[in-house]
Short mmCIF file of N, CA and C in Angstrom, two decimals:
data_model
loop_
_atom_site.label_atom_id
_atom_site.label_comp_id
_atom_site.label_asym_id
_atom_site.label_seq_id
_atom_site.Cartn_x
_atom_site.Cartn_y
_atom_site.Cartn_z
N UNK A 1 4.26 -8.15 -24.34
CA UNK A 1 5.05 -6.95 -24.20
C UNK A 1 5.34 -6.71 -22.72
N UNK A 2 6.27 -6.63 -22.38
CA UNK A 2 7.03 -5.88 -21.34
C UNK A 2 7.15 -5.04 -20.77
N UNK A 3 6.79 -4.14 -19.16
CA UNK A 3 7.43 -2.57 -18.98
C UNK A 3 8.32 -2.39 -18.20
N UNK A 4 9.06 -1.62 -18.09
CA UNK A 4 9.93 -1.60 -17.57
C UNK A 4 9.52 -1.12 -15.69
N UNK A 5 9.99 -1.47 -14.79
CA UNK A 5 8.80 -1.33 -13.28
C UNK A 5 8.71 0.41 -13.35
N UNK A 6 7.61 0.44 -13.19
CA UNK A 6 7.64 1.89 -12.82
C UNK A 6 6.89 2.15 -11.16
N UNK A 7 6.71 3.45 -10.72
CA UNK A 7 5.99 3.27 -9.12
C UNK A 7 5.72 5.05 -8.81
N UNK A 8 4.67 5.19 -8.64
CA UNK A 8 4.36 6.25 -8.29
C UNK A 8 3.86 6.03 -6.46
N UNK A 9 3.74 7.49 -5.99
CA UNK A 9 4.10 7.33 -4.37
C UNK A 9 3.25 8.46 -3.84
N UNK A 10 2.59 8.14 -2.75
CA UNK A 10 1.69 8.93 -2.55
C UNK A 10 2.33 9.35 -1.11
N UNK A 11 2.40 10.60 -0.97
CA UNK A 11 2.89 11.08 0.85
C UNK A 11 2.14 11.86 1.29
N UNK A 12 1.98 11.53 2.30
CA UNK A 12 0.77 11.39 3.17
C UNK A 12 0.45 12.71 3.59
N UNK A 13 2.10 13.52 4.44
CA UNK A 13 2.04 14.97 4.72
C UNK A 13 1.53 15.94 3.83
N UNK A 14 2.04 15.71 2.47
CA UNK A 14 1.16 16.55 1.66
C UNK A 14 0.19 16.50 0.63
N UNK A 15 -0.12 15.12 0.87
CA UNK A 15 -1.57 14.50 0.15
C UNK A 15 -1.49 14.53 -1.07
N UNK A 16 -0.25 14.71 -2.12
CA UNK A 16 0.16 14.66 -3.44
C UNK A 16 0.48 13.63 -3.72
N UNK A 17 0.27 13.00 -5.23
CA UNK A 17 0.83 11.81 -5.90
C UNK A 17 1.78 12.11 -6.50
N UNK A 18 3.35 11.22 -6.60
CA UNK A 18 4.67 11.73 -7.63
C UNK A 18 4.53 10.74 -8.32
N UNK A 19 5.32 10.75 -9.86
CA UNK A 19 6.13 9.56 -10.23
C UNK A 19 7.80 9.55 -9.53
N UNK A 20 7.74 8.11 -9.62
CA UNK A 20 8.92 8.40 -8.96
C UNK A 20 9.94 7.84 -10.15
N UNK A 21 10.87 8.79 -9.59
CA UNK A 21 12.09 8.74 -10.72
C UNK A 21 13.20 7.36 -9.97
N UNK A 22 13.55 7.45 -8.90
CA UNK A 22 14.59 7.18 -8.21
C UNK A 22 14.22 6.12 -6.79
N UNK A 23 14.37 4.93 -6.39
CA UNK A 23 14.26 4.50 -4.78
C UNK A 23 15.36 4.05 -4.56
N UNK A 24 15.60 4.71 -3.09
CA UNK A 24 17.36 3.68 -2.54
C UNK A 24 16.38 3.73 -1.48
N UNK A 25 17.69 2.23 -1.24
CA UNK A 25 16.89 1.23 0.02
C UNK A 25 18.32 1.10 0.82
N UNK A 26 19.45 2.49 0.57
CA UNK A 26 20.50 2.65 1.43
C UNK A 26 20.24 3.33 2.45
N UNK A 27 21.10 2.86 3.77
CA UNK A 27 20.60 3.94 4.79
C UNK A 27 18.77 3.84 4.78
N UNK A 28 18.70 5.16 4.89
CA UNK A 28 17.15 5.29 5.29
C UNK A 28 16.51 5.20 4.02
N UNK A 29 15.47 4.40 3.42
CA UNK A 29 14.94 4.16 2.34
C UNK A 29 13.85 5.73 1.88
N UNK A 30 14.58 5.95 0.83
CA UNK A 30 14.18 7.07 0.04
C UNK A 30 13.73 6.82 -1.30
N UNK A 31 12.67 7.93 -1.80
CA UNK A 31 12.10 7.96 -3.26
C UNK A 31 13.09 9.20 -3.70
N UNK A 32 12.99 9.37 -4.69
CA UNK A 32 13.48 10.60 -5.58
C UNK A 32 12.10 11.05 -6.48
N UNK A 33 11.55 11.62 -6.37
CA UNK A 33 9.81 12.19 -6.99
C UNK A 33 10.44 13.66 -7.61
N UNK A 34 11.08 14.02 -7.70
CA UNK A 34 12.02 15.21 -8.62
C UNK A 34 13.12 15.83 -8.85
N UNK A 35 13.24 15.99 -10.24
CA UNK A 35 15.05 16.27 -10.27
C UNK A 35 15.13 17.95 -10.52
N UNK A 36 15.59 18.75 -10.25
CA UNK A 36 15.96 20.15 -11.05
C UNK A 36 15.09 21.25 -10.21
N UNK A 37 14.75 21.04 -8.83
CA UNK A 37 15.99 20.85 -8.03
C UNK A 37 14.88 19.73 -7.67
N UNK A 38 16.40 18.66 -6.59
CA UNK A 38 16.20 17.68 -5.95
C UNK A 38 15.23 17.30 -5.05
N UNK A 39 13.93 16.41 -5.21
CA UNK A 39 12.96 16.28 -4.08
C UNK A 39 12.75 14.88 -3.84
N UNK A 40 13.20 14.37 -2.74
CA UNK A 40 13.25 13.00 -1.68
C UNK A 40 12.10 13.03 -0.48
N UNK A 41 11.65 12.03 -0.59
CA UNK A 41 11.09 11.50 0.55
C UNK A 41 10.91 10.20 0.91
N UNK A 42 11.08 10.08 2.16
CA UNK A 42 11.20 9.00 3.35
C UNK A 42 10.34 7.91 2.75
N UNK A 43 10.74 6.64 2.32
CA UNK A 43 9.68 5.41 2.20
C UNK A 43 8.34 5.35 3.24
N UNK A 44 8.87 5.62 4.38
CA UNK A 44 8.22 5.59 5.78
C UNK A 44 7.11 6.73 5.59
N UNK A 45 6.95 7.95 5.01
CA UNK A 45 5.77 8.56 4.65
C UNK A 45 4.96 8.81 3.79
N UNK A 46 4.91 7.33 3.24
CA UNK A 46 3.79 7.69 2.21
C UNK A 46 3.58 5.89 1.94
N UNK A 47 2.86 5.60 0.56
CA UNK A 47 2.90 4.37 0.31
C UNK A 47 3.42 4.77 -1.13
N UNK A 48 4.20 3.23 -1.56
CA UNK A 48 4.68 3.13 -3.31
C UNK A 48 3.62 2.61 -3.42
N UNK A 49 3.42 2.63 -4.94
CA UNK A 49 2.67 1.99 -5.57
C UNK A 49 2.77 1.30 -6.76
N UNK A 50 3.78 -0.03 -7.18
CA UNK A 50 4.01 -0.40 -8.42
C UNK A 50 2.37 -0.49 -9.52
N UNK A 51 3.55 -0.37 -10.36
CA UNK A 51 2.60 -0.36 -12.09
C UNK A 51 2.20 -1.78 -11.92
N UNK A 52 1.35 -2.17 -12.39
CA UNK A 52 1.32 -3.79 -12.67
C UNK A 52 1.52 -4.17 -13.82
N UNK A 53 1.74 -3.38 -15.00
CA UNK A 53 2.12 -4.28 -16.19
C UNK A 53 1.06 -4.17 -17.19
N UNK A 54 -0.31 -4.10 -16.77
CA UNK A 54 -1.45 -3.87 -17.27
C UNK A 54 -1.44 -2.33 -17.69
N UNK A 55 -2.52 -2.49 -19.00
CA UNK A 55 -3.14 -1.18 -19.32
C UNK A 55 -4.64 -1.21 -19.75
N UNK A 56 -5.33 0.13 -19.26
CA UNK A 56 -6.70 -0.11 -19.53
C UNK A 56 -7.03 0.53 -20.80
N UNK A 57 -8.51 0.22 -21.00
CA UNK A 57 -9.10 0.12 -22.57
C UNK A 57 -8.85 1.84 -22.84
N UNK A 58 -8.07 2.91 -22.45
CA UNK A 58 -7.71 3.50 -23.08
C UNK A 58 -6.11 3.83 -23.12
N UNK A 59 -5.49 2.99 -23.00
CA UNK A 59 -3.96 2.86 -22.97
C UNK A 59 -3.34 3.22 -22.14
N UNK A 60 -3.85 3.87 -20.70
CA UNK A 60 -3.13 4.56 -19.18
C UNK A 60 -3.10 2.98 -18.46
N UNK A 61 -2.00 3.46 -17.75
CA UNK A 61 -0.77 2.34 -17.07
C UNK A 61 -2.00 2.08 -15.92
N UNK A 62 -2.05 0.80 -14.86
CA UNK A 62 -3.03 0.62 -14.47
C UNK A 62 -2.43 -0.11 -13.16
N UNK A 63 -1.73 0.89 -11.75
CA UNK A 63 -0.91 0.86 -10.46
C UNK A 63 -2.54 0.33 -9.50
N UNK A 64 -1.20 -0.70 -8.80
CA UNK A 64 -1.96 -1.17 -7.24
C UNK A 64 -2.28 0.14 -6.69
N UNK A 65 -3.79 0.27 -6.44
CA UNK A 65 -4.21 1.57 -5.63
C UNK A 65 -5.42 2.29 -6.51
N UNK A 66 -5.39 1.37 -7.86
CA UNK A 66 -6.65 2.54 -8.35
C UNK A 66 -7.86 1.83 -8.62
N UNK A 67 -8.77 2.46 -8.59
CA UNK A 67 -9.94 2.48 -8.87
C UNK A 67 -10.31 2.26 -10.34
N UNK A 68 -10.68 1.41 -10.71
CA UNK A 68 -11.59 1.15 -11.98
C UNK A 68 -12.41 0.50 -12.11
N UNK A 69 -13.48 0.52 -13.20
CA UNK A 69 -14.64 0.75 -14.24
C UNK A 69 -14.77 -0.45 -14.68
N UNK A 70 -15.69 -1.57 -14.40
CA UNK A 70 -16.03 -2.58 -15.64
C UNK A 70 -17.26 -2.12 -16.14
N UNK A 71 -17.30 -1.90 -16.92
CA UNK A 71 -18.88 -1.96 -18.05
C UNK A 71 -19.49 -3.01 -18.51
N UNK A 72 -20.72 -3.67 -18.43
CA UNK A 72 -20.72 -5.05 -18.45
C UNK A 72 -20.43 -5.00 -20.30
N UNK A 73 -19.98 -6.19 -20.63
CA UNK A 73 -19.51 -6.35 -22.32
C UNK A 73 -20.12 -7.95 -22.64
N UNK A 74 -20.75 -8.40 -21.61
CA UNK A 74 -21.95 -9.60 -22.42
C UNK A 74 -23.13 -9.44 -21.08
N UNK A 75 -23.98 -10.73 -21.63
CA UNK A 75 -24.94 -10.04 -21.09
C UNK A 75 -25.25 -11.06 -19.46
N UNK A 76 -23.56 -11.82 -19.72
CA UNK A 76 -23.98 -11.83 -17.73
C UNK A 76 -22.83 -10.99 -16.93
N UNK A 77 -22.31 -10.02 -17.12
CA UNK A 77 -21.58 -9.28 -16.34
C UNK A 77 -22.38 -7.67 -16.52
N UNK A 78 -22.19 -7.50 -14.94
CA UNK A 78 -23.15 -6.21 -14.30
C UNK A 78 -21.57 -5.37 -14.21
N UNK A 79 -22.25 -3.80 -14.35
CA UNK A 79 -21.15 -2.66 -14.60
C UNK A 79 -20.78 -3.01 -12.72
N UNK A 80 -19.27 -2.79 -12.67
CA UNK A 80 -19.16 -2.90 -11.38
C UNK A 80 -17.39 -2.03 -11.12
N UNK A 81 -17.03 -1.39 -9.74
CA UNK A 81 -16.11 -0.49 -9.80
C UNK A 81 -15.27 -1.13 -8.64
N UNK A 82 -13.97 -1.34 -8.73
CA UNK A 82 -13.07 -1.99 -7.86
C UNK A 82 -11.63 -1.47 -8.05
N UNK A 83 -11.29 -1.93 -6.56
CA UNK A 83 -9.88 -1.37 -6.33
C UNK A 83 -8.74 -2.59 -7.03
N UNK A 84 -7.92 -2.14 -7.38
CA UNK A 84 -6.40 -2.84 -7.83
C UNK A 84 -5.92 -3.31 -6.57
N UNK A 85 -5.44 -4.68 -6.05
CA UNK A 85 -4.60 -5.23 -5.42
C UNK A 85 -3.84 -5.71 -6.01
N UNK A 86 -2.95 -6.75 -5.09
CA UNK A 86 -1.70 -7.43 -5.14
C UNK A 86 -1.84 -8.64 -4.37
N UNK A 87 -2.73 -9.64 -4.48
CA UNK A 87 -2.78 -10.45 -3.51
C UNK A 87 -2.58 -11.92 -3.92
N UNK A 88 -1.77 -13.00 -2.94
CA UNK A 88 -1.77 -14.40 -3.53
C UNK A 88 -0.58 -14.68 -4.62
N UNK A 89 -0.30 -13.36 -5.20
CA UNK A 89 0.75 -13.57 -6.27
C UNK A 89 0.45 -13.26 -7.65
N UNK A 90 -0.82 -12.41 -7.36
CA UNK A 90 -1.60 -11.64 -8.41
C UNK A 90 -2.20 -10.70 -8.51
N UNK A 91 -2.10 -9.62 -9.45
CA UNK A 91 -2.80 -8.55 -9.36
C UNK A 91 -4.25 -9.14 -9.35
N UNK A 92 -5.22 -8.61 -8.74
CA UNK A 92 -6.87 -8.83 -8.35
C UNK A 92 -7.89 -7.40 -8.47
N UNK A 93 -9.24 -7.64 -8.39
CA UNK A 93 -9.68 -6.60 -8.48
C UNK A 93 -10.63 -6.75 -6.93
N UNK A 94 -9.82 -7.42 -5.98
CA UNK A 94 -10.05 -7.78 -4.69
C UNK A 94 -11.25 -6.85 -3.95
N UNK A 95 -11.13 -5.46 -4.20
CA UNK A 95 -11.72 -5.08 -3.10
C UNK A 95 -13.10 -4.47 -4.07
N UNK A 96 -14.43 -5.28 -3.85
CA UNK A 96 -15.45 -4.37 -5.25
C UNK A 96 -15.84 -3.44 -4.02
N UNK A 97 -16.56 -2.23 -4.84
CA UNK A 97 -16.77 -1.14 -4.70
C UNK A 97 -18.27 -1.21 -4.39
N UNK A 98 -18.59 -1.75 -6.06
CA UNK A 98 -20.53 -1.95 -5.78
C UNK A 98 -20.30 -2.34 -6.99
N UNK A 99 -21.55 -2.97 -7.09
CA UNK A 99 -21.98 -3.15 -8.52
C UNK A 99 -23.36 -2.92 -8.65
N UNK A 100 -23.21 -2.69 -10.55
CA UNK A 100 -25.15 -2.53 -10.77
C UNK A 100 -25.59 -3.28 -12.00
N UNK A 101 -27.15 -3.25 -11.68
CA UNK A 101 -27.84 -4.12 -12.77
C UNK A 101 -28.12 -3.04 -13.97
N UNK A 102 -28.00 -4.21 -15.15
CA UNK A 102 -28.02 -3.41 -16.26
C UNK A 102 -29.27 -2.39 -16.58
N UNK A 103 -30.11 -2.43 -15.44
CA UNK A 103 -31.07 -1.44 -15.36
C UNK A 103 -30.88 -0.05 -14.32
N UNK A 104 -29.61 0.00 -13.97
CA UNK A 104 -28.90 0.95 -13.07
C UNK A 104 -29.28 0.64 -11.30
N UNK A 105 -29.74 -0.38 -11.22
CA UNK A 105 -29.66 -0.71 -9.54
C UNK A 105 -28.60 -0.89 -9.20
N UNK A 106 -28.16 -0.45 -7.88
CA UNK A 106 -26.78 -0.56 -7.33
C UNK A 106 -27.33 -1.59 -6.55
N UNK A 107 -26.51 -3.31 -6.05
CA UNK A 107 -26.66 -3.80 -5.73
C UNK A 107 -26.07 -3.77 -4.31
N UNK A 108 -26.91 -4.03 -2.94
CA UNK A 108 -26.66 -4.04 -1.44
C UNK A 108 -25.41 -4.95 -1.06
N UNK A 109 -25.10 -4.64 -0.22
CA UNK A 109 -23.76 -5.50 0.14
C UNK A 109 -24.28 -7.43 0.43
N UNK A 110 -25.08 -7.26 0.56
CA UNK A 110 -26.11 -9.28 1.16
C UNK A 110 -26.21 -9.23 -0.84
N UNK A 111 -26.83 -8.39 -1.38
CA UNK A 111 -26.67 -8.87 -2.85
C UNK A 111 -25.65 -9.30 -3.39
N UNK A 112 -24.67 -8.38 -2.63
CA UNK A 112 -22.95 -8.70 -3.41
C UNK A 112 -22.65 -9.62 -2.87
N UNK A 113 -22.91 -10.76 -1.84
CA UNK A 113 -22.22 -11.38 -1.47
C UNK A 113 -21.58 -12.81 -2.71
N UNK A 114 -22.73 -12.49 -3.82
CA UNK A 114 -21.73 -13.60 -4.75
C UNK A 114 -20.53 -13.58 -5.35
N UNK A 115 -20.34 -12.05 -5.10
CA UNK A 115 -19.37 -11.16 -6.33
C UNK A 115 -17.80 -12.01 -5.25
N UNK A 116 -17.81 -12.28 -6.60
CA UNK A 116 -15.95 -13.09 -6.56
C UNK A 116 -14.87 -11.90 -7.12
N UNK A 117 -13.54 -12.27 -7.01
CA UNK A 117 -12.58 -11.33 -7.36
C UNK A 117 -11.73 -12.27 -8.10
N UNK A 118 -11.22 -11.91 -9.13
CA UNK A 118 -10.48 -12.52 -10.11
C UNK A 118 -9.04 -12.25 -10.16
N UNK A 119 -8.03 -12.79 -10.49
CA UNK A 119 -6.99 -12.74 -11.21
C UNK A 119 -7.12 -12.04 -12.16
N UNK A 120 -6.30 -10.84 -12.43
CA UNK A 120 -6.13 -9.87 -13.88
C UNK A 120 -5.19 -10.37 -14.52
N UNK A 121 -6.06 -10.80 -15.81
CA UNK A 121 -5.25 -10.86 -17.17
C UNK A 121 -5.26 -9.54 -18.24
N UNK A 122 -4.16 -9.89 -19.01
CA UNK A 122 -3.90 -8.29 -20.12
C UNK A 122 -5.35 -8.01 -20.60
N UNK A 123 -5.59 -8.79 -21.17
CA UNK A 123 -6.60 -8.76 -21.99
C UNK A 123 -8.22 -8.24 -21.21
N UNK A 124 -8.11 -9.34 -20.23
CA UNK A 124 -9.60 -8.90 -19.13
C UNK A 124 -9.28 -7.47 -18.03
N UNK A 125 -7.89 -6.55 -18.91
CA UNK A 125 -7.55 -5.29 -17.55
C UNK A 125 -8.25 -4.48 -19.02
N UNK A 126 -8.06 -4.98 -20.26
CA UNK A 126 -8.09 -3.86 -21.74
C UNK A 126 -9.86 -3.37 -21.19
N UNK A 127 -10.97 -4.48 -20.21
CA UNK A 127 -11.99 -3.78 -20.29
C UNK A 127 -12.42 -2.74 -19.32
N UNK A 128 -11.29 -3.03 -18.39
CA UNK A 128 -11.48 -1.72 -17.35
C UNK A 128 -11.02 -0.22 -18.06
N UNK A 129 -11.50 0.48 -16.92
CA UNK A 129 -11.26 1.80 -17.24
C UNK A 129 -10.75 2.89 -16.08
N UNK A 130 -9.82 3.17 -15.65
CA UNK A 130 -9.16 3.71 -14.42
C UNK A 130 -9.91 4.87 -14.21
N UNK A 131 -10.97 5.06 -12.81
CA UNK A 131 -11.49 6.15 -12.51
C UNK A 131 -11.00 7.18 -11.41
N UNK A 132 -9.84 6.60 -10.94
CA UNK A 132 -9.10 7.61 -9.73
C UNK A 132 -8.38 6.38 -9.13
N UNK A 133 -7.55 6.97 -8.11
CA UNK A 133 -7.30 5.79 -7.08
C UNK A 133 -7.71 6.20 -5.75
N UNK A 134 -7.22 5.44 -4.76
CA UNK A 134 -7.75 5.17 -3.51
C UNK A 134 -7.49 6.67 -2.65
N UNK A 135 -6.14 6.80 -2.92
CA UNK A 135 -5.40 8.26 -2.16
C UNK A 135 -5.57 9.76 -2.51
N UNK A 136 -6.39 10.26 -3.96
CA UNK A 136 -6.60 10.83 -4.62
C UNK A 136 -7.99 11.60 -4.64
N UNK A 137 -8.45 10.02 -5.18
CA UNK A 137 -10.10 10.33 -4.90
C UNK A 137 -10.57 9.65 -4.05
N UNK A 138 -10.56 9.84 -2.17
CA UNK A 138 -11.17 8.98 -2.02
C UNK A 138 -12.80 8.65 -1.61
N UNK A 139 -13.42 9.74 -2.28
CA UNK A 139 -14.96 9.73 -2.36
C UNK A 139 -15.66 8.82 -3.20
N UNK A 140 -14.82 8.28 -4.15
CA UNK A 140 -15.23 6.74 -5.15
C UNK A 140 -14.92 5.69 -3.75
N UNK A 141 -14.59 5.66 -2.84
CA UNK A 141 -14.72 4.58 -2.05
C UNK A 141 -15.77 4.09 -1.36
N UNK A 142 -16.78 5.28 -1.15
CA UNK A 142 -17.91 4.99 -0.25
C UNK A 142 -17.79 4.91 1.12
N UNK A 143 -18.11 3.34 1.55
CA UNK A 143 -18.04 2.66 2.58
C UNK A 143 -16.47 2.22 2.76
N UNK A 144 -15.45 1.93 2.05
CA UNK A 144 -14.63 1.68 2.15
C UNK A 144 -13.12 1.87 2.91
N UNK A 145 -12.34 1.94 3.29
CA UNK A 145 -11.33 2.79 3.95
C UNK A 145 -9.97 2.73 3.23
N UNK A 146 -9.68 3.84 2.85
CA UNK A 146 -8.19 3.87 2.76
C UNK A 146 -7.21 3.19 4.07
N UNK A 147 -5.76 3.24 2.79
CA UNK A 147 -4.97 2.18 4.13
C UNK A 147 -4.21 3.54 5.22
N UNK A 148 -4.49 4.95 4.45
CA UNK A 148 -4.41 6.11 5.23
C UNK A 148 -5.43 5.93 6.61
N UNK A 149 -6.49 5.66 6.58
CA UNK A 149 -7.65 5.92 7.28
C UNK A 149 -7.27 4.65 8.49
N UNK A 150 -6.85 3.39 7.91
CA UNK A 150 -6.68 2.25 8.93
C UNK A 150 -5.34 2.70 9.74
N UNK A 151 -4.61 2.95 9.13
CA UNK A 151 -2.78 3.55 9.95
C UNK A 151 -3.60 4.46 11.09
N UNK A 152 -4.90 5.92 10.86
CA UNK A 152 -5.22 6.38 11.46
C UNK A 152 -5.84 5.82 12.77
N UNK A 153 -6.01 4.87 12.51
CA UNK A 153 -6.92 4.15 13.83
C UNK A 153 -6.22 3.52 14.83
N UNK A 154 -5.35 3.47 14.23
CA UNK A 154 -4.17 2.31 15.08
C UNK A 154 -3.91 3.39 16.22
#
């Protein structure tokens, strides 16, 4: 099955997430995030965020930028929480969060160093579970940094 692209957009000035209805890439590249009355903003202040195509094990659309949930579902995968990328030419679950043992230890970052990142397939996104994203919530990050927080440093 198929979706049609969709992209929600996060801007930065006022720390809100839109869907976006509308992008022109005329002139100065603009979103359209509402109609009745008209609300645009600048590509340049905020980040898009395409859908990837995927949906998680409760049927919500599953965009580069969020945060989700594996629960382990045999008995060699540990519950573990990771961000959505786009990398290589594939959606990934690139950036882990932490993971834990099925006895609730959160494992240290020298523990994690085995933890690999995979290629998302339909089927292996049905076991995640979307717990926020990066721009939203970003207290599920921990140690981590938003790409808000890195622009800040520059």
């Amino acid at each position: 099955m198929t979706y049609p692209p969709k992209f929600k957009f996060f801007h930065e000035g006022t720390q809100t997430m839109y869907e976006v209805y509308n992008i022109c890439l005329c002139g100065a590249p603009t979103v359209t995030v509402a109609y009745n009355p008209v609300k645009k903003y600048r590509l340049d202040t905020g980040f898009l965020l395409p859908m990837t195509g995927l949906l998680d094990q409760t049927g919500k659309p599953i965009f580069v930028g969020d945060i989700c949930r594996l629960e382990p579902y045999n008995k060699f995968y540990l519950s573990s929480e990771f961000i959505i990328d786009f990398d290589d030419g594939a959606y990934t679950n690139k950036h882990i969060l932490r993971m834990t043992t099925k006895d609730g230890r959160i494992l240290s970052e020298n523990e994690c160093g085995y933890c690999y990142t995979s290629h998302i397939t339909r089927d292996y996104a049905r076991k995640f579970k979307v717990i926020g994203n990066i721009y939203e919530n970003p207290e599920l990050l921990g140690k981590a940094e938003t790409k808000t927080q890195r622009k800040q440093k520059k």
